[in-house]
C-alpha cells in the first residue's frame, strides 16, 4: 500500500518538474522568435529575408555591378545606396564614401570566391558570396574613417585585402554628388 503511495507521489513530482521545464523552454522559444521578429522588422537580420542572385562571371559586362555603377549614389528619398564588389584581393571601390546621419544601403557581391566585408566599429559584417547580392543597412553618426578588412579567408593574398569607409558630413557629400553620379574616395 505504502509503495503505491510513494509511486504516485514521485510521479506527481516528476510531472510538476516536467511542466516547469516545458514552460521554461516555451519561454526561451518565444523570446528567440521575438528577437528574430524584432531584428527582421528593423532590417538588422542576416542573411536577408529575400535572396537576390547574380551571375558573378558577367558582373563587369553590365548591369548593377558594372564598374561605372560602383560607389555611392544618392536616392530620390535622400538615402544613399553603396554598390561594391569584392575580388581577389581588393574591394571596388577601395574606399567607400558615405555621408553621416543618413540611411545607407550597402549592396555588394563577389566576382570570384567568398569574401567577407566588415566595417570596424559598426554592425556591418557580411559575407560576399559569388552568385548572391549581400544587402546591409547602416547609418554613421559621426564623420570619420573606418577600416574595412576582408574577414573571410579568400586565399594567399587575403591578409592584404583591406578597404576603408570614409564618413563625411551630409553637406560635403551633397556638394560632391552634384558633380559625380557615383562617389567614392578611392584614388
Ligand atoms: Cu579575403
CSV table of C-alpha atoms in Angstrom, one decimal, residues 29-126:
chain,number,residue,atom,x,y,z
A,29,UNK,CA,11.5,29.8,-27.9
A,30,UNK,CA,9.1,32.7,-27.6
A,31,UNK,CA,12.0,35.0,-26.6
A,32,UNK,CA,14.1,33.9,-29.6
A,33,UNK,CA,11.2,34.2,-32.0
A,34,UNK,CA,10.5,37.7,-30.6
A,35,UNK,CA,14.2,38.7,-31.1
A,36,UNK,CA,14.1,37.3,-34.7
A,37,UNK,CA,10.9,39.3,-35.5
A,38,UNK,CA,12.4,42.5,-33.9
A,39,UNK,CA,15.6,42.1,-35.9
A,40,UNK,CA,13.6,41.4,-39.1
A,41,UNK,CA,11.4,44.5,-38.7
A,42,UNK,CA,14.4,46.6,-38.1
A,43,UNK,CA,16.2,45.2,-41.1
A,44,UNK,CA,19.1,44.1,-39.0
A,45,UNK,CA,18.9,40.4,-39.9
A,46,UNK,CA,21.5,38.4,-41.7
A,47,UNK,CA,21.0,36.6,-44.0
A,48,UNK,CA,18.4,38.7,-45.8
A,49,UNK,CA,14.8,37.8,-46.0
A,50,UNK,CA,14.9,37.7,-49.8
A,51,UNK,CA,17.7,36.1,-51.7
A,52,UNK,CA,18.9,38.0,-54.8
A,53,UNK,CA,21.1,36.2,-57.2
A,54,UNK,CA,23.5,37.5,-59.8
A,55,UNK,CA,25.9,35.9,-62.3
A,56,UNK,CA,29.5,36.5,-61.0
A,57,UNK,CA,31.1,35.9,-64.3
A,58,UNK,CA,29.4,38.8,-66.1
A,59,UNK,CA,29.5,41.4,-63.3
A,60,UNK,CA,31.9,43.6,-65.3
A,61,UNK,CA,29.9,43.4,-68.5
A,62,UNK,CA,27.0,45.5,-67.5
A,63,UNK,CA,24.2,45.9,-65.0
A,64,UNK,CA,24.1,46.9,-61.4
A,65,UNK,CA,27.7,45.9,-60.6
A,66,UNK,CA,29.5,47.2,-63.7
A,67,UNK,CA,32.4,49.4,-62.9
A,68,UNK,CA,30.8,52.7,-63.6
A,69,UNK,CA,27.9,51.9,-61.3
A,70,UNK,CA,30.1,51.1,-58.2
A,71,UNK,CA,30.3,53.6,-55.4
A,72,UNK,CA,27.8,55.7,-53.5
A,73,UNK,CA,24.7,57.1,-55.1
A,74,UNK,CA,22.1,59.4,-53.6
A,75,UNK,CA,18.5,58.1,-53.9
A,76,UNK,CA,15.4,60.2,-54.5
A,77,UNK,CA,14.3,59.7,-50.9
A,78,UNK,CA,17.6,61.1,-49.6
A,79,UNK,CA,19.1,57.8,-48.6
A,80,UNK,CA,22.4,56.5,-50.1
A,81,UNK,CA,23.0,53.2,-51.9
A,82,UNK,CA,26.6,51.9,-52.0
A,83,UNK,CA,27.4,49.3,-54.5
A,84,UNK,CA,30.7,47.4,-54.1
A,85,UNK,CA,32.4,44.2,-55.2
A,86,UNK,CA,35.0,42.0,-53.5
A,87,UNK,CA,37.5,40.2,-55.6
A,88,UNK,CA,40.9,38.6,-55.0
A,89,UNK,CA,42.4,40.8,-53.4
A,90,UNK,CA,40.6,44.1,-53.2
A,91,UNK,CA,37.3,45.8,-52.8
A,92,UNK,CA,36.0,48.1,-55.5
A,93,UNK,CA,35.7,50.9,-54.6
A,94,UNK,CA,38.7,50.6,-52.3
A,95,UNK,CA,37.5,53.5,-50.3
A,96,UNK,CA,33.7,53.9,-49.7
A,97,UNK,CA,32.4,57.4,-49.2
A,98,UNK,CA,29.2,58.0,-47.2
A,99,UNK,CA,27.5,60.9,-45.5
A,100,UNK,CA,26.9,60.9,-41.7
A,101,UNK,CA,23.4,60.7,-40.3
A,102,UNK,CA,21.9,59.2,-43.4
A,103,UNK,CA,20.4,55.8,-44.0
A,104,UNK,CA,22.9,53.7,-46.0
A,105,UNK,CA,22.1,50.6,-48.0
A,106,UNK,CA,25.1,48.6,-48.9
A,107,UNK,CA,24.7,46.2,-51.9
A,108,UNK,CA,27.7,44.0,-52.5
A,109,UNK,CA,28.8,40.8,-54.2
A,110,UNK,CA,31.9,38.8,-55.1
A,111,UNK,CA,33.4,38.4,-58.5
A,112,UNK,CA,35.3,35.2,-57.6
A,113,UNK,CA,35.4,33.4,-54.3
A,114,UNK,CA,33.8,34.0,-50.9
A,115,UNK,CA,35.0,37.2,-49.2
A,116,UNK,CA,33.8,39.0,-46.1
A,117,UNK,CA,33.1,42.6,-45.7
A,118,UNK,CA,33.3,44.1,-42.2
A,119,UNK,CA,33.2,47.8,-41.3
A,120,UNK,CA,35.0,48.2,-38.0
A,121,UNK,CA,33.1,49.9,-35.2
A,122,UNK,CA,29.7,49.2,-36.8
A,123,UNK,CA,27.4,46.3,-37.1
A,124,UNK,CA,28.1,45.9,-40.9
A,125,UNK,CA,29.6,42.4,-41.3
A,126,UNK,CA,28.5,40.3,-44.2
